Coordinates of C-alpha atoms and ligand atoms in Angstrom, one line a residue:
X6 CA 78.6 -97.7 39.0
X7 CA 82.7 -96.9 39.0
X8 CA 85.7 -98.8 37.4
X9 CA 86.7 -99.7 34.0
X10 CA 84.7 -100.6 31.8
X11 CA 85.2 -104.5 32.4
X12 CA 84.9 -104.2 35.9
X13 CA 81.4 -102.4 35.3
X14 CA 80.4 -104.8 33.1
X15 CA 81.5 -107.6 35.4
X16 CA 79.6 -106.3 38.3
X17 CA 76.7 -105.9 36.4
X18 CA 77.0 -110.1 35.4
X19 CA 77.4 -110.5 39.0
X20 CA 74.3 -108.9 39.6
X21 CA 72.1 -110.7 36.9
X22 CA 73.6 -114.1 38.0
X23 CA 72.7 -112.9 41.5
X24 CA 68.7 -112.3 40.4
X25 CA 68.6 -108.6 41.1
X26 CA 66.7 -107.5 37.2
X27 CA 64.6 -110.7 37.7
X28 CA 61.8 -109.7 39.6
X29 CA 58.7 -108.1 38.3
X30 CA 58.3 -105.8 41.0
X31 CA 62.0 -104.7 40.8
X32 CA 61.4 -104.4 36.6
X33 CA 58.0 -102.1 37.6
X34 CA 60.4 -100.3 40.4
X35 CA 62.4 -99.3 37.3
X36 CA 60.8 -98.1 34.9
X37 CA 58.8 -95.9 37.3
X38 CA 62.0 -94.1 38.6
X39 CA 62.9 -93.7 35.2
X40 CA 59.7 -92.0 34.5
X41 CA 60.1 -90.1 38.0
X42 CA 64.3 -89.0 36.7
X43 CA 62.4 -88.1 33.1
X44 CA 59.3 -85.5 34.4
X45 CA 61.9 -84.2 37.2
X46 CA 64.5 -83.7 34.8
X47 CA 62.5 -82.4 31.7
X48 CA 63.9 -78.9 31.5
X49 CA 67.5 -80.5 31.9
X50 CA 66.5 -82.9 28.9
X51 CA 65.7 -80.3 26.6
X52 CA 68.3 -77.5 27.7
X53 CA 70.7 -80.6 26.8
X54 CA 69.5 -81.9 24.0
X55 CA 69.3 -77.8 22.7
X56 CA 73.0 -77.9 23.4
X57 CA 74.1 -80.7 21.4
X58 CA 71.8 -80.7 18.4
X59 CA 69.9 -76.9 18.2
X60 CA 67.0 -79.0 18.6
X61 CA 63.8 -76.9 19.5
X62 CA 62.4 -77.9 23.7
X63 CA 58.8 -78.9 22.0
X64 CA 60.3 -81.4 19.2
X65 CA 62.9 -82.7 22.5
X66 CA 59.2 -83.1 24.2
X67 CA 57.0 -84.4 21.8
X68 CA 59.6 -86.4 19.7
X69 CA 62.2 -87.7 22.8
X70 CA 60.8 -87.5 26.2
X71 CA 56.9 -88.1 25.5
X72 CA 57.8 -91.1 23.4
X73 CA 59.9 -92.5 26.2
X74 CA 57.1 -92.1 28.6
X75 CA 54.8 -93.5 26.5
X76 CA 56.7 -97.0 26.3
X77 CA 56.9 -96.9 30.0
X78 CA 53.5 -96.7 30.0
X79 CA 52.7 -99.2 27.7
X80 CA 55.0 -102.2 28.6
X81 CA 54.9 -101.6 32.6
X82 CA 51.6 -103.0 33.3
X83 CA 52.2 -105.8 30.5
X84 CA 55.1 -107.3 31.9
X85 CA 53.6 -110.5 33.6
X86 CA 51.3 -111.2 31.0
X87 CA 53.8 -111.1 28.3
X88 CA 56.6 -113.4 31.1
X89 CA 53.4 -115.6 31.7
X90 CA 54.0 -119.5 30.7
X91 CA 52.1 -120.5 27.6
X92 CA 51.1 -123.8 27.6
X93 CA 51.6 -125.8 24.2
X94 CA 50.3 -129.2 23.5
X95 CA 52.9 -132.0 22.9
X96 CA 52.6 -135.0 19.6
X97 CA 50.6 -137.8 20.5
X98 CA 53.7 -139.8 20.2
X99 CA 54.8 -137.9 23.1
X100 CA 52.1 -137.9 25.8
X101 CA 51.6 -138.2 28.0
X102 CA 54.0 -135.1 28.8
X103 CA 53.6 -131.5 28.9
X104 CA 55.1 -128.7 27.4
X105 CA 55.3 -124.5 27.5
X106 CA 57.7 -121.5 26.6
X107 CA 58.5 -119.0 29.2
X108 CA 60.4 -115.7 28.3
X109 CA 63.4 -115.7 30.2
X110 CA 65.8 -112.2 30.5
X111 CA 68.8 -112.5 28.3
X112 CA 71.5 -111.5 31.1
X113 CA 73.7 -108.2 30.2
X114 CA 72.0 -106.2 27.5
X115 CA 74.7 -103.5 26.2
X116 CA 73.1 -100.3 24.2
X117 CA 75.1 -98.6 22.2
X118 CA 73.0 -94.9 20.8
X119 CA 73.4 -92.1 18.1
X120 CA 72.7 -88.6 18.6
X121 CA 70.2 -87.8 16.5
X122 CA 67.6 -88.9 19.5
X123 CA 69.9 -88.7 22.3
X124 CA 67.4 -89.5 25.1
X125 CA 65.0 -91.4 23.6
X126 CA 67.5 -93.9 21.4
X127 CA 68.9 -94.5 24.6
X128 CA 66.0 -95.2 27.1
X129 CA 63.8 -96.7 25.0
X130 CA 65.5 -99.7 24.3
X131 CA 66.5 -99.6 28.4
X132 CA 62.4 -99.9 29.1
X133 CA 62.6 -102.6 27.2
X134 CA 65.7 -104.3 28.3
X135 CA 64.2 -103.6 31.6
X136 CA 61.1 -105.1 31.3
X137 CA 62.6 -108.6 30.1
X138 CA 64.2 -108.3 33.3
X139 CA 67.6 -107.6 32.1
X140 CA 70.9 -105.5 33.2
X141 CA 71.5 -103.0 31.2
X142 CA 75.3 -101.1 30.0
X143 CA 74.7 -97.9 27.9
X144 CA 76.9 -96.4 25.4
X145 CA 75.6 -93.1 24.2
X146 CA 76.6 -91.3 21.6
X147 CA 79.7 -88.9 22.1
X148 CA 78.4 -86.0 19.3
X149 CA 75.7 -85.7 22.0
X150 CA 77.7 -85.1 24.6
X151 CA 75.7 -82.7 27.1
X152 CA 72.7 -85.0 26.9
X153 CA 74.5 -88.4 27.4
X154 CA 76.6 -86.7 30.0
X155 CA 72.9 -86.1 32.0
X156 CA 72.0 -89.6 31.4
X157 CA 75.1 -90.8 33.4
X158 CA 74.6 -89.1 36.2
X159 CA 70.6 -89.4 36.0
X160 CA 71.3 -92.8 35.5
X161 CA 73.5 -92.9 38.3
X162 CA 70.8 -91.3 40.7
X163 CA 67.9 -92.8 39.9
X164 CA 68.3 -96.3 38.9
X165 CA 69.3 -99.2 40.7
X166 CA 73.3 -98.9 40.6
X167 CA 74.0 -102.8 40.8
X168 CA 71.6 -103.2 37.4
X169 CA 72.7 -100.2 34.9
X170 CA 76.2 -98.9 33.8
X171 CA 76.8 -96.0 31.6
X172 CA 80.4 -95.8 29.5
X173 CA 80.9 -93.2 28.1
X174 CA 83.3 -92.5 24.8
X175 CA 84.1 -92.6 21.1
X176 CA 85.7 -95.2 19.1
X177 CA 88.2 -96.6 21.2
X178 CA 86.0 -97.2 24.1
X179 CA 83.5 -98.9 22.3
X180 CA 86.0 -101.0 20.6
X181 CA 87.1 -102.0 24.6
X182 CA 83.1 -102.7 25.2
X183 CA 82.8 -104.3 22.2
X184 CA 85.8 -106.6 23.2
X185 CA 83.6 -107.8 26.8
X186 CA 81.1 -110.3 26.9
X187 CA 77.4 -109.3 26.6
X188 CA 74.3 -111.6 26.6
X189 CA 72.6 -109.3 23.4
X190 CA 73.9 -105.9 21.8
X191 CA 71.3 -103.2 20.9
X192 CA 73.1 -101.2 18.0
X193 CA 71.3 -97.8 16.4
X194 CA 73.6 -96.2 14.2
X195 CA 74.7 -96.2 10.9
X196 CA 75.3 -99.3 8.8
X197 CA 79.2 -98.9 8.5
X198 CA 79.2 -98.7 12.7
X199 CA 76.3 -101.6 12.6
X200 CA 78.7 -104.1 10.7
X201 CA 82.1 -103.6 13.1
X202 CA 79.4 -104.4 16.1
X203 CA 78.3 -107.2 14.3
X204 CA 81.1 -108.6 13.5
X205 CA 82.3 -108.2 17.1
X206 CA 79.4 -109.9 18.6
X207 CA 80.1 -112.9 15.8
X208 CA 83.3 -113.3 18.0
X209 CA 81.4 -114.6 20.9
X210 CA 78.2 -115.6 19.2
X211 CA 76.3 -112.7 20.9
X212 CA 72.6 -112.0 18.9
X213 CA 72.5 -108.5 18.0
X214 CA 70.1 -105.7 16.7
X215 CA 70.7 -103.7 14.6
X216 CA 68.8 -100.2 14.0
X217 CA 70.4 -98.9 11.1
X218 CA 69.4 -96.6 8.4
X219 CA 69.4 -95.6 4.9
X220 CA 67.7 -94.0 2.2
X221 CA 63.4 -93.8 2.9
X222 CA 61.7 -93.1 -0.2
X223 CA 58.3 -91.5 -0.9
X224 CA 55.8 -92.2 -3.6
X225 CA 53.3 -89.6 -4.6
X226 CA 50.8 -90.4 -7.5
X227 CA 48.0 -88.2 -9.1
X228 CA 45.5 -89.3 -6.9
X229 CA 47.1 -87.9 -3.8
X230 CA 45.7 -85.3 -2.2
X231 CA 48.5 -83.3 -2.7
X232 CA 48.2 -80.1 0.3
X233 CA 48.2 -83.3 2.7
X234 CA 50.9 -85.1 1.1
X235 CA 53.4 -82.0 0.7
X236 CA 52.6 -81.3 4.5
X237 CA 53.5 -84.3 6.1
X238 CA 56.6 -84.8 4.2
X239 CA 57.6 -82.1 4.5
X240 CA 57.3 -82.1 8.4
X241 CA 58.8 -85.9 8.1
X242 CA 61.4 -84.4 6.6
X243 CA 62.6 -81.5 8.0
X244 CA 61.8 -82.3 12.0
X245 CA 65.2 -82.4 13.6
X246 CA 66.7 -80.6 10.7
X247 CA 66.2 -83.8 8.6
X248 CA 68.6 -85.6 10.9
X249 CA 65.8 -88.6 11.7
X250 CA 66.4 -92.1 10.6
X251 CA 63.1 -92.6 8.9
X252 CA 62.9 -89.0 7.6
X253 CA 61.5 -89.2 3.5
X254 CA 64.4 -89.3 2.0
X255 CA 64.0 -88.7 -1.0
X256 CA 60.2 -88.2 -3.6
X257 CA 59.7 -90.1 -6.2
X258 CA 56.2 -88.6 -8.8
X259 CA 55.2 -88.5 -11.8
X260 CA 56.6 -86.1 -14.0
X261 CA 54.0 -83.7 -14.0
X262 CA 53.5 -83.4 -10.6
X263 CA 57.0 -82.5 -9.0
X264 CA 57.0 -78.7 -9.9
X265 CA 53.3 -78.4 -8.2
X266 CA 54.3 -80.7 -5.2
X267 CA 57.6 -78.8 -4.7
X268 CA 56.0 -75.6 -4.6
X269 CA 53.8 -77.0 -1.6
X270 CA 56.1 -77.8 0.1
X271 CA 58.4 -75.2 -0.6
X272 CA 54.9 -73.2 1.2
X273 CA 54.8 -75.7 4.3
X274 CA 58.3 -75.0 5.1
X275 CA 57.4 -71.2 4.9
X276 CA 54.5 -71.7 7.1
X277 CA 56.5 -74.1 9.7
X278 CA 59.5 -71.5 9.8
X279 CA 58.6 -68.6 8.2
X280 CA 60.9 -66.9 5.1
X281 CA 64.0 -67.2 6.6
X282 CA 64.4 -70.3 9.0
X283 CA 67.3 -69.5 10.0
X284 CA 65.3 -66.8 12.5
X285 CA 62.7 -69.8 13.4
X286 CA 62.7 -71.3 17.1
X287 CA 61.6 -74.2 15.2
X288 CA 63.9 -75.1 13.4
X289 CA 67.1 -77.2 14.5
X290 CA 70.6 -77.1 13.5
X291 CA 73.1 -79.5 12.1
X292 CA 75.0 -81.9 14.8
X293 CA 78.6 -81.2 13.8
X294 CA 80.8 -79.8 11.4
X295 CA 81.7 -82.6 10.0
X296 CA 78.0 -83.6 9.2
X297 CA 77.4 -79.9 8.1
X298 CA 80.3 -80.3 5.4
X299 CA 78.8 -83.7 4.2
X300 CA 75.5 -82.0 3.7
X301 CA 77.1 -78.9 1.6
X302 CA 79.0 -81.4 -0.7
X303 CA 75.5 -82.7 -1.5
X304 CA 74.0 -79.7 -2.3
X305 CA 74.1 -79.3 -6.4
X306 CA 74.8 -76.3 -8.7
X307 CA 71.8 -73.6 -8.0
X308 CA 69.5 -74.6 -11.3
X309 CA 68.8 -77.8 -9.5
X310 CA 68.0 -76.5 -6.0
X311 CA 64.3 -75.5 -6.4
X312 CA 63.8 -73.8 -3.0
X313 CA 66.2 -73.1 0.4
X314 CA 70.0 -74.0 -0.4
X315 CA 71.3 -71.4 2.4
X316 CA 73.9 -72.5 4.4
X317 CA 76.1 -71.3 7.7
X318 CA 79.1 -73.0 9.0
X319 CA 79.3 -71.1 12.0
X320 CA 75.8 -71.8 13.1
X321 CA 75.3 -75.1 11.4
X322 CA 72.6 -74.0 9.8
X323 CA 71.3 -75.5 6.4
X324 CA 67.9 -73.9 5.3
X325 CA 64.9 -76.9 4.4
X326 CA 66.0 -77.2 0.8
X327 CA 64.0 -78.7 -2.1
X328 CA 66.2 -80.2 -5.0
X329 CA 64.4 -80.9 -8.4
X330 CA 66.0 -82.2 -11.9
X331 CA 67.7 -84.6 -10.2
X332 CA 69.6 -87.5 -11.5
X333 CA 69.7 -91.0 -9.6
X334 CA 73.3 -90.7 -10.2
X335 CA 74.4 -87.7 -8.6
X336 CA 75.8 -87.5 -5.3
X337 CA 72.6 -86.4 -3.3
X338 CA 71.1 -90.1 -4.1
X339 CA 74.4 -92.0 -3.5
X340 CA 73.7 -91.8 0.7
X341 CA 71.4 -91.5 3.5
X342 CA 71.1 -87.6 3.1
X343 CA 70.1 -87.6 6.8
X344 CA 70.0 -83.4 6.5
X345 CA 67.5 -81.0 5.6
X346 CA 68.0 -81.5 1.6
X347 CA 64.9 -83.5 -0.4
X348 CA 65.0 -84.5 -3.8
X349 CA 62.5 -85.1 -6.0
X350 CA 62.6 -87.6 -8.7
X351 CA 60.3 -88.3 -11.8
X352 CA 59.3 -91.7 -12.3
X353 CA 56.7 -92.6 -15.0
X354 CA 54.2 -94.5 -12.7
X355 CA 54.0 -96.4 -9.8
X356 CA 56.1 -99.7 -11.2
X357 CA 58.8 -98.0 -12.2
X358 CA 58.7 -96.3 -8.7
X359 CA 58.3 -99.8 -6.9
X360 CA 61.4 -101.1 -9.8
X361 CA 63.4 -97.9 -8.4
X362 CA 63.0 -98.7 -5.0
X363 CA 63.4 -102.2 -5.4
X364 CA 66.9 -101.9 -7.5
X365 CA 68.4 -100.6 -3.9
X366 CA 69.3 -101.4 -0.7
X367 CA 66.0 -102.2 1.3
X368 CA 64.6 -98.8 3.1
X369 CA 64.1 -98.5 6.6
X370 CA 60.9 -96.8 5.8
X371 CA 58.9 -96.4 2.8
X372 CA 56.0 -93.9 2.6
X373 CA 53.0 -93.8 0.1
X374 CA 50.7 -90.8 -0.8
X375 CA 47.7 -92.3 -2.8
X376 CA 43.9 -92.9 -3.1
X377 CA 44.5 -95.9 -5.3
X378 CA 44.2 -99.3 -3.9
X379 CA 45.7 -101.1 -6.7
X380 CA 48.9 -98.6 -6.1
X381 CA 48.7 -99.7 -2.0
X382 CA 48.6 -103.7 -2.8
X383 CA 50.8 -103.3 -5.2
X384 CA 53.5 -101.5 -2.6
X385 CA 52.5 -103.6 0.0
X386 CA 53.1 -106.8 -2.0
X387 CA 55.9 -106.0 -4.2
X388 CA 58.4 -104.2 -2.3
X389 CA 60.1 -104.8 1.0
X390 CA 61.4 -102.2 3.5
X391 CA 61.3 -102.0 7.2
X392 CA 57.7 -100.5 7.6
X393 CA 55.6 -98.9 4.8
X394 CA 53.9 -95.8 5.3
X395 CA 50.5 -95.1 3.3
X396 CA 49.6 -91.2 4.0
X397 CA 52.2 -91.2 6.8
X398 CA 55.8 -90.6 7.1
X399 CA 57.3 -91.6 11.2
X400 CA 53.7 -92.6 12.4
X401 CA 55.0 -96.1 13.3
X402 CA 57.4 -94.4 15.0
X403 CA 55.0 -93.4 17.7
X404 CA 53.3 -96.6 18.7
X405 CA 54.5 -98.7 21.2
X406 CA 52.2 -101.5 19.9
X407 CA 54.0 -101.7 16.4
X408 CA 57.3 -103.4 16.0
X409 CA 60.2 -100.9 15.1
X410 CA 63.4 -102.2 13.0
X411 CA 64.4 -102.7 9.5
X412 CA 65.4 -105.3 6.9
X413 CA 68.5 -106.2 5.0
X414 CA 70.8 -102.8 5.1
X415 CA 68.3 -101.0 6.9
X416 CA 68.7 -103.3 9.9
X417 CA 67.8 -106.5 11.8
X418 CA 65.2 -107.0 14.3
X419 CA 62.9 -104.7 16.1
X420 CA 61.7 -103.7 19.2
X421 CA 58.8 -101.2 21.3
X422 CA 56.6 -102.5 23.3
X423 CA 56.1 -106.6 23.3
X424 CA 58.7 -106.5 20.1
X425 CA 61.1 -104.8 22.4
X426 CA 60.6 -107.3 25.1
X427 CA 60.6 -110.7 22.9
X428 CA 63.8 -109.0 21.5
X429 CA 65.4 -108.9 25.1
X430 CA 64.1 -111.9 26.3
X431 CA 64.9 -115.8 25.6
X432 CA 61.6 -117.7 24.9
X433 CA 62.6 -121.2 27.1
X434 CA 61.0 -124.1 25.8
X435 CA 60.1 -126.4 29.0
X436 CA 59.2 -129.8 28.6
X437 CA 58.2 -132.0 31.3
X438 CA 57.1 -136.0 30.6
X439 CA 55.6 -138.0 34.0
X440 CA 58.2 -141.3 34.8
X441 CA 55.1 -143.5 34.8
X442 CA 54.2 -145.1 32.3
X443 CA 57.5 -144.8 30.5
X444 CA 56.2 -144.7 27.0
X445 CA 59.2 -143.0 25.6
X446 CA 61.0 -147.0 25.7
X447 CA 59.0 -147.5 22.1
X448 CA 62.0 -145.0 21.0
X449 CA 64.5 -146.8 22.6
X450 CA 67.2 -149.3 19.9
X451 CA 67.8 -151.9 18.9
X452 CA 65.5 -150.7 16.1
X453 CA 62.7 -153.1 14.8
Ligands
NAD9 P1 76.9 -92.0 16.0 O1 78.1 -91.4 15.2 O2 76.5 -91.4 17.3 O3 77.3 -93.5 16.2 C1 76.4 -94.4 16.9 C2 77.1 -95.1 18.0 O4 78.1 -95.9 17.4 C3 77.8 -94.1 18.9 O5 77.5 -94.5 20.3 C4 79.2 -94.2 18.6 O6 80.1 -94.0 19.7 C5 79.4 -95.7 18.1 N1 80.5 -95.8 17.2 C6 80.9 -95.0 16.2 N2 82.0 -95.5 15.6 C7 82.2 -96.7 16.1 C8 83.2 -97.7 15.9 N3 84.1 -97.6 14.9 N4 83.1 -98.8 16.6 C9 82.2 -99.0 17.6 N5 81.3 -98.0 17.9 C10 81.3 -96.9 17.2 O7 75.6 -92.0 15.1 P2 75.5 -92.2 13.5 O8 75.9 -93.6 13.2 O9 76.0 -91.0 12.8 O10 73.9 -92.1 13.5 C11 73.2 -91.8 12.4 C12 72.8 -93.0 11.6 O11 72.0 -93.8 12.5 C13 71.9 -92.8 10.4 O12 72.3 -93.7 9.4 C14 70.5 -93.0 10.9 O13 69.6 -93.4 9.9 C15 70.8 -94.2 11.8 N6 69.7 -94.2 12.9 C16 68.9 -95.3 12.9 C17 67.9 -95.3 13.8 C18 67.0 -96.5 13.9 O14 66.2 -96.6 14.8 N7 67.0 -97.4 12.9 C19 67.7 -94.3 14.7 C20 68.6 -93.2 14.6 C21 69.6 -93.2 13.7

């Protein structure tokens, strides 16, 4: 689709009020030429996405592509059944009469991405903007700018060119979207970014989401088995060169245990990238300069930085790094790290862990390595973040049958899978009352 960006976002209005997203077999149509522009394109993907962000073709296949395919997959064949009418029964006082919800599409979705997950951040929430039969304007991210410069013309090629627009830009073109009417906005991004859109959308009463992110914590006890533990968060963490929104942010253990725990994973980084990362085809890079010298400026004097702490402007590189002795107040807890770096606090048991995380902003994620099922109910129960983790940091990431958003600063509503599409879609309540007998006159003044 050509023009400015209100004239794109006109013609795609014209098109929803014209029916075009509506049908079911046009939805299906869709999402299987995206799949078909995804597994024809997948060495374009990942040279792209290698481009932008360093990032390594199997974590682009695993972590962007196969998870897009995967939602296809899921929500294609559930599409009727989730659009079906679902009959509800009306109050006595009422019948007789009938009544049911249908999900109706929203209209003009617009999805504004980050580059952390180029591809995937941006066709996920499509497939399920698509599915709720909507149109569909994507803004992706312009630090990515090789991959979302593929998804325009991809997006141009393959999908239906009266449904989908792509704009492309920084600031000042998303301020111009921002400024056109939209029937939802689909925000990921940070929380500073997440509260202009908002406020935007508040101008014309448009319902947003917001993915945002924030600091994920981890809590590791004495029960945990601690090889397990050290491995997963450490792969949590330093996938994508720690730049992944529910990434362990920071540890949180008891005292004795976060020389022994930092040494394992000090070893699992060794054994994912071998003594010097920096050499590893599995290990990204940072996005930008700009997020390379916000990561240094976190870094502390060397007697806190227990393993890693290496650093090159010119290649973006920041080693995994492993901080210990750290103090709530210093700079590396003040932010999201989003980077490579992890912390790791003492706490002296699992309530003052759960007081901790509680005295901050709500997490987007928060991940628990225990045995103890006192320690689970009590994290289940007693804090309150936007999933929670036991054993396993991103899994909920993966599943297209789990909801996906946070809470509070960490974000508002969710989507994958039937999530996504209640999220896109309008649930219609439909009532319908025969004229005969009209029983609805015992209603009708003057009062008695
Ligand atoms: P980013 O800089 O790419 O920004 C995201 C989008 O916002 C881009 O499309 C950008 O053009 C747009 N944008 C930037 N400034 C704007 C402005 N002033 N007005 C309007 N639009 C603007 O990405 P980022 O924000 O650096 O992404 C990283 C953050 O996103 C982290 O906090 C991370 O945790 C979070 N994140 C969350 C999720 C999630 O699913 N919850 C996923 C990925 C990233």
């Amino acid at each position: 689709m050509t023009g400015t960006c209100e004239q794109k976002v006109q013609q795609l209005h014209c098109s929803f009020d014209a029916g075009v997203s509506r049908p079911f077999a046009w939805r299906r149509e869709q999402l299987g030429r995206m799949k078909l522009m995804i597994t024809a394109h997948r060495k374009d993907i990942e040279r792209a996405v290698y481009l932008d962000l360093g990032k390594p073709a199997a974590e682009t296949a695993l972590m962007e592509i196969k998870l897009v395919l995967d939602e296809i997959r899921f929500v294609e064949p559930r599409i009727e059944r989730w659009s079906r009418r679902r009959h509800v029964a009306m109050p006595l006082l009422m019948q007789p009469a009938r009544s049911w919800t249908i999900a109706e599409p929203k209209g003009v979705v617009l999805v504004i991405s980050p580059w952390n997950y180029p591809l995937m951040l941006s066709l996920e929430p499509m497939v399920d903007a698509i599915a709720a039969g909507n149109c569909v304007c994507l803004k992706p991210s312009e630090l990515s700018p090789n991959t979302s410069a593929l998804l325009q013309r991809l997006i141009g090629a393959y999908l239906d060119p009266r449904a989908f627009a792509v704009v492309q830009g920084a600031v000042p073109e998303t301020t111009e979207l921002l400024k056109q009417s939209f029937d939802h906005i689909f925000y990921t991004g940070n929380g500073r970014v997440g509260a202009i859109v908002m406020e935007a959308a508040a101008k014309q009463l448009t319902p947003v989401t917001l993915e945002l992110g924030g600091k994920s914590p981890v809590f590791v006890d004495a029960s945990a088995n601690l090889d397990v533990a050290a491995g997963r968060i450490a792969w949590g963490r330093f996938t994508n060169a720690g730049q992944t929104c529910v990434a362990p942010d920071y540890v949180l253990t008891t005292p004795e245990l976060v020389e022994p725990l930092a040494q394992k994973i000090a070893g699992f980084t060794r054994k994912f990238f071998g003594s010097n990362p920096a050499q590893s085809a599995s290990y990204g890079r940072i996005v930008n300069t700009r997020q390379f010298d916000r990561l240094v400026k976190l870094l502390p004097s060397d007697k806190k930085t227990f393993s890693g702490g290496e650093t090159n402007r010119e290649h973006l590189y920041i080693a995994p790094t492993i901080l210990t002795d750290v103090r709530p107040g210093d700079p590396v807890m003040q932010e999201e790290i989003f980077g490579p770096i992890l912390p790791i606090l003492a706490v002296n048991n699992a309530k003052d862990a759960v007081a901790f995380i509680n005295g901050r902003p709500k997490p987007l994620a928060l991940y628990v390595f225990t045995r103890s099922k006192a320690t689970r109910l009590l994290f289940e129960r007693h804090t309150s973040s936007g999933a929670l983790g036991f054993n396993l940091p991103l899994g909920h990431l993966l599943s297209s049958r789990l909801p996906f958003g946070g809470i509070g600063a960490s974000g508002l509503g969710a989507y994958h899978g039937k999530a996504g599409f209640l999220e896109f879609s309008h649930i219609k309540t439909v009532t319908s009352k025969p004229t005969f007998p009209d029983t609805l006159r015992i209603a009708y003044p003057p009062y008695k």
